[in-house]
């Protein structure tokens, strides 16, 4: 396969027959029409009008489409990828207004002969690699008050359940269940310190069905009950 030495942007279509390959360059796939099924590493994703996908260098991926389709694809030389972002798995983003504007600019550059793609790329790169929590971790912080399953979290990252647990441990140093417990515990501490809500009410506020569940959580991590934690915190404030 020819080595990619500069950014190339072009419209491409994909066939119904599955094709698997890897290449030394990265690819950014933006939707124009239809949808594309792609498997990259352990991610299974449907790229449609709401989603875009980045395939890193040397990432084996399988793709096909059963419908009429067209995508805007950027081939990006590996040396243009920030070193800290040379990861094994792909990156998916919501295809929002910002990315629609980027697509418009790329299409314009294609019409003009692609002469300014290198100047446009730093902006694309910042949008693509901007620092962010993985979707599932962000979901935990926003929905700790609800029932959360590992299956739900795995689906947000497009991983199967068993791989997700391994990935999560590498990402955070903790299992999903322990991470969720700690988020709930920290929120409960905040409510105990700053409100007069009952222990039962606080338990419900942080996603636990029973007061006894919150008590067990405090005994496990703090070695005391929620009431003792609240009293101790207020005694500390009084003694300052």
C-alpha positions as MATLAB code, in Angstrom:
seq = 'XXXXXXXXXXXXXXXXXXXXXXXXXXXXXXXXXXXXXXXXXXXXXXXXXXXXXXXXXXXXXXXXXXXXXXXXXXXXXXXXXXXXXXXXXXXXXXXXXXXXXXXXXXXXXXXXXXXXXXXXXXXXXXXXXXXXXXXXXXXXXXXXXXXXXXXXXXXXXXXXXXXXXXXXXXXXXXXXXXXXXXXXXXXXXXXXXXXXXXXXXXXXXXXXXXXXXXXXXXXXXXXXXXXXXXXXXXXXXXXX';
ca = [
       0.000    0.000    0.000;
       1.293    3.481   -0.875;
       2.589    5.451    2.130;
       0.571    8.551    2.934;
       2.934   11.573    3.001;
       0.400   14.399    3.050;
      -3.238   14.921    3.993;
      -5.641   13.704    1.335;
      -9.370   14.436    1.486;
     -11.891   12.832   -0.831;
     -15.441   11.536   -1.095;
     -15.658    7.742   -0.819;
     -18.344    5.082   -0.973;
     -18.329    1.659    0.655;
     -19.708   -1.675   -0.527;
     -21.839   -4.340    1.126;
     -18.989   -6.866    1.155;
     -16.973   -6.716    4.376;
     -13.391   -5.599    3.957;
     -10.645   -5.725    6.601;
      -7.321   -3.912    6.520;
      -4.928   -1.647    8.410;
      -2.662    1.155    7.189;
       0.181    3.298    8.475;
      -1.834    6.510    8.198;
      -4.844    7.633   10.223;
      -8.305    8.291    8.803;
     -11.051   10.692    9.766;
     -14.455    9.580    8.438;
     -17.208   12.215    8.217;
     -20.757   11.384    7.069;
     -22.275   12.752    3.879;
     -24.981   10.195    3.080;
     -26.110    6.819    4.408;
     -24.326    4.805    7.067;
     -21.246    2.630    7.505;
     -20.728   -0.282    9.886;
     -17.185   -0.402   11.211;
     -15.332   -2.559   13.703;
     -12.024   -1.163   14.942;
     -10.287   -3.136   17.652;
     -13.084   -4.145   20.002;
     -15.341   -1.255   19.034;
     -18.423   -1.863   16.897;
     -19.900    1.332   15.550;
     -22.462    2.567   13.046;
     -21.284    5.795   11.450;
     -24.350    7.750   10.387;
     -25.469   11.375   10.131;
     -24.984   11.812   13.892;
     -21.521   10.269   14.233;
     -17.962   10.609   12.929;
     -15.041    8.270   13.516;
     -11.254    8.499   13.710;
      -9.198    5.410   12.829;
      -5.653    5.628   14.280;
      -2.579    4.384   12.402;
      -2.050    0.600   12.308;
      -5.546   -0.069   13.670;
      -7.080   -3.108   11.964;
     -10.657   -2.290   11.016;
     -13.491   -4.067    9.207;
     -16.168   -2.108    7.379;
     -19.165   -2.475    5.067;
     -22.413   -0.741    4.172;
     -25.696   -2.238    3.026;
     -27.176    1.094    1.926;
     -26.327    3.820   -0.535;
     -23.620    5.893    1.088;
     -20.981    8.554    0.721;
     -18.399    9.726    3.253;
     -15.811   12.445    3.411;
     -12.524   10.752    4.347;
      -9.256   12.373    5.380;
      -6.099   10.273    5.111;
      -3.678   11.743    7.668;
       0.048   10.821    7.762;
       1.045    9.146   11.022;
       3.684   11.808   11.765;
       0.928   14.451   11.956;
      -0.849   12.692   14.833;
       0.092   14.117   18.273;
       2.281   11.549   20.012;
       0.020   11.317   23.052;
      -2.900   10.350   20.816;
      -1.345    7.367   19.009;
      -3.849    5.016   20.602;
      -4.936    1.567   19.505;
      -8.665    2.124   19.419;
     -10.672    4.638   17.440;
     -12.385    7.817   18.587;
     -16.040    8.574   17.917;
     -17.564   12.034   18.207;
     -21.074   13.371   17.902;
     -21.402   15.031   14.506;
     -22.470   18.417   15.868;
     -22.529   21.955   14.447;
     -18.803   22.391   14.959;
     -18.015   19.283   12.924;
     -20.533   20.256   10.240;
     -18.619   23.526    9.859;
     -15.356   21.580    9.592;
     -16.897   19.338    6.927;
     -17.968   22.409    4.965;
     -14.425   23.814    5.108;
     -12.883   20.522    3.973;
     -15.303   20.217    1.049;
     -14.443   23.779    0.083;
     -10.736   22.901    0.145;
     -11.375   19.893   -2.111;
     -13.000   22.212   -4.637;
     -10.023   24.583   -4.379;
      -7.454   21.816   -4.907;
      -6.752   20.931   -1.251;
      -3.974   23.537   -1.053;
      -4.915   24.737    2.447;
      -5.708   21.400    4.132;
      -2.415   21.491    6.046;
      -3.336   24.908    7.445;
      -6.802   23.648    8.415;
      -5.550   20.453   10.047;
      -4.303   21.945   13.378;
      -7.852   23.138   14.072;
      -9.279   19.721   13.138;
      -6.710   18.053   15.402;
      -7.622   20.235   18.391;
     -11.297   19.370   17.970;
     -10.539   15.684   17.522;
      -8.136   15.212   20.430;
      -9.441   17.757   22.907;
      -9.138   16.445   26.453;
     -12.347   14.871   27.660;
     -13.635   12.214   30.004;
     -14.609    9.002   28.248;
     -18.375    8.986   27.704;
     -19.076    6.262   30.251;
     -17.140    7.990   33.047;
     -18.906   11.254   32.329;
     -22.195    9.338   32.416;
     -21.420    8.029   35.926;
     -20.789   11.549   37.218;
     -24.021   12.825   35.686;
     -26.278    9.853   36.580;
     -24.927    8.485   39.873;
     -28.433    8.951   41.335;
     -29.837    6.320   38.955;
     -29.315    2.586   38.560;
     -26.186    2.100   36.425;
     -25.154   -1.220   34.896;
     -21.822   -2.230   33.392;
     -23.700   -3.210   30.224;
     -24.993    0.373   29.858;
     -21.522    1.808   30.355;
     -19.912   -0.636   27.925;
     -22.445    0.310   25.245;
     -21.490    3.987   25.589;
     -17.891    3.116   24.668;
     -18.931    0.545   21.998;
     -17.122   -2.235   23.907;
     -18.336   -5.641   24.940;
     -18.881   -6.060   28.671;
     -15.812   -8.147   29.530;
     -13.378   -5.942   27.609;
     -14.977   -2.799   29.045;
     -14.228   -3.894   32.628;
     -10.562   -4.438   31.696;
     -10.419   -1.092   29.895;
     -12.078    0.715   32.811;
      -9.561   -0.724   35.282;
      -6.658    0.505   33.136;
      -8.314    3.911   32.708;
      -9.155    4.567   36.387;
      -7.324    1.961   38.463;
     -10.694    0.736   39.758;
     -13.545   -1.526   38.710;
     -16.745    0.172   37.462;
     -18.666   -0.843   40.605;
     -16.014    0.565   42.959;
     -15.812    3.787   40.934;
     -19.596    4.231   41.102;
     -19.556    3.572   44.862;
     -16.883    6.214   45.389;
     -18.745    8.808   43.312;
     -21.887    8.159   45.377;
     -19.915    8.260   48.623;
     -18.331   11.617   47.775;
     -21.701   13.098   46.853;
     -23.207   11.765   50.099;
     -20.368   13.377   52.077;
     -21.085   16.680   50.366;
     -24.783   16.450   51.267;
     -23.996   15.463   54.866;
     -21.686   18.447   55.255;
     -23.806   21.060   53.544;
     -27.459   20.104   54.121;
     -29.789   18.952   56.882;
     -31.338   16.238   54.722;
     -32.111   12.985   56.503;
     -29.779   10.016   55.981;
     -32.572    8.194   54.153;
     -33.136   11.150   51.819;
     -29.413   11.413   51.078;
     -29.253    7.686   50.293;
     -32.002    8.136   47.695;
     -30.346   11.289   46.305;
     -27.148    9.369   45.533;
     -28.846    6.397   43.874;
     -29.162    3.954   46.784;
     -32.495    2.310   47.530;
     -32.066    1.972   51.293;
     -30.489    3.895   54.145;
     -28.725    0.684   55.172;
     -26.891    0.648   51.816;
     -25.435    4.083   52.549;
     -24.488    2.991   56.066;
     -22.625   -0.030   54.671;
     -20.844    2.208   52.179;
     -19.640    4.535   54.948;
     -18.580    1.652   57.167;
     -16.601    0.157   54.278;
     -14.748    3.309   53.231;
     -14.816    5.574   56.309;
     -15.126    3.135   59.204;
     -18.088    5.048   60.627;
     -21.794    5.646   60.018;
     -23.150    8.599   58.005;
     -24.441   10.157   61.257;
     -21.001    9.904   62.850;
     -19.433   11.450   59.738;
     -21.884   14.367   59.857;
     -21.337   14.921   63.587;
     -17.556   14.698   63.250;
     -17.511   17.170   60.364;
     -19.616   19.685   62.272;
     -17.506   19.249   65.427;
     -14.420   20.025   63.321;
     -16.058   23.204   62.032;
     -16.991   24.241   65.588;
     -13.418   23.739   66.814;
     -11.788   25.845   64.068;
];
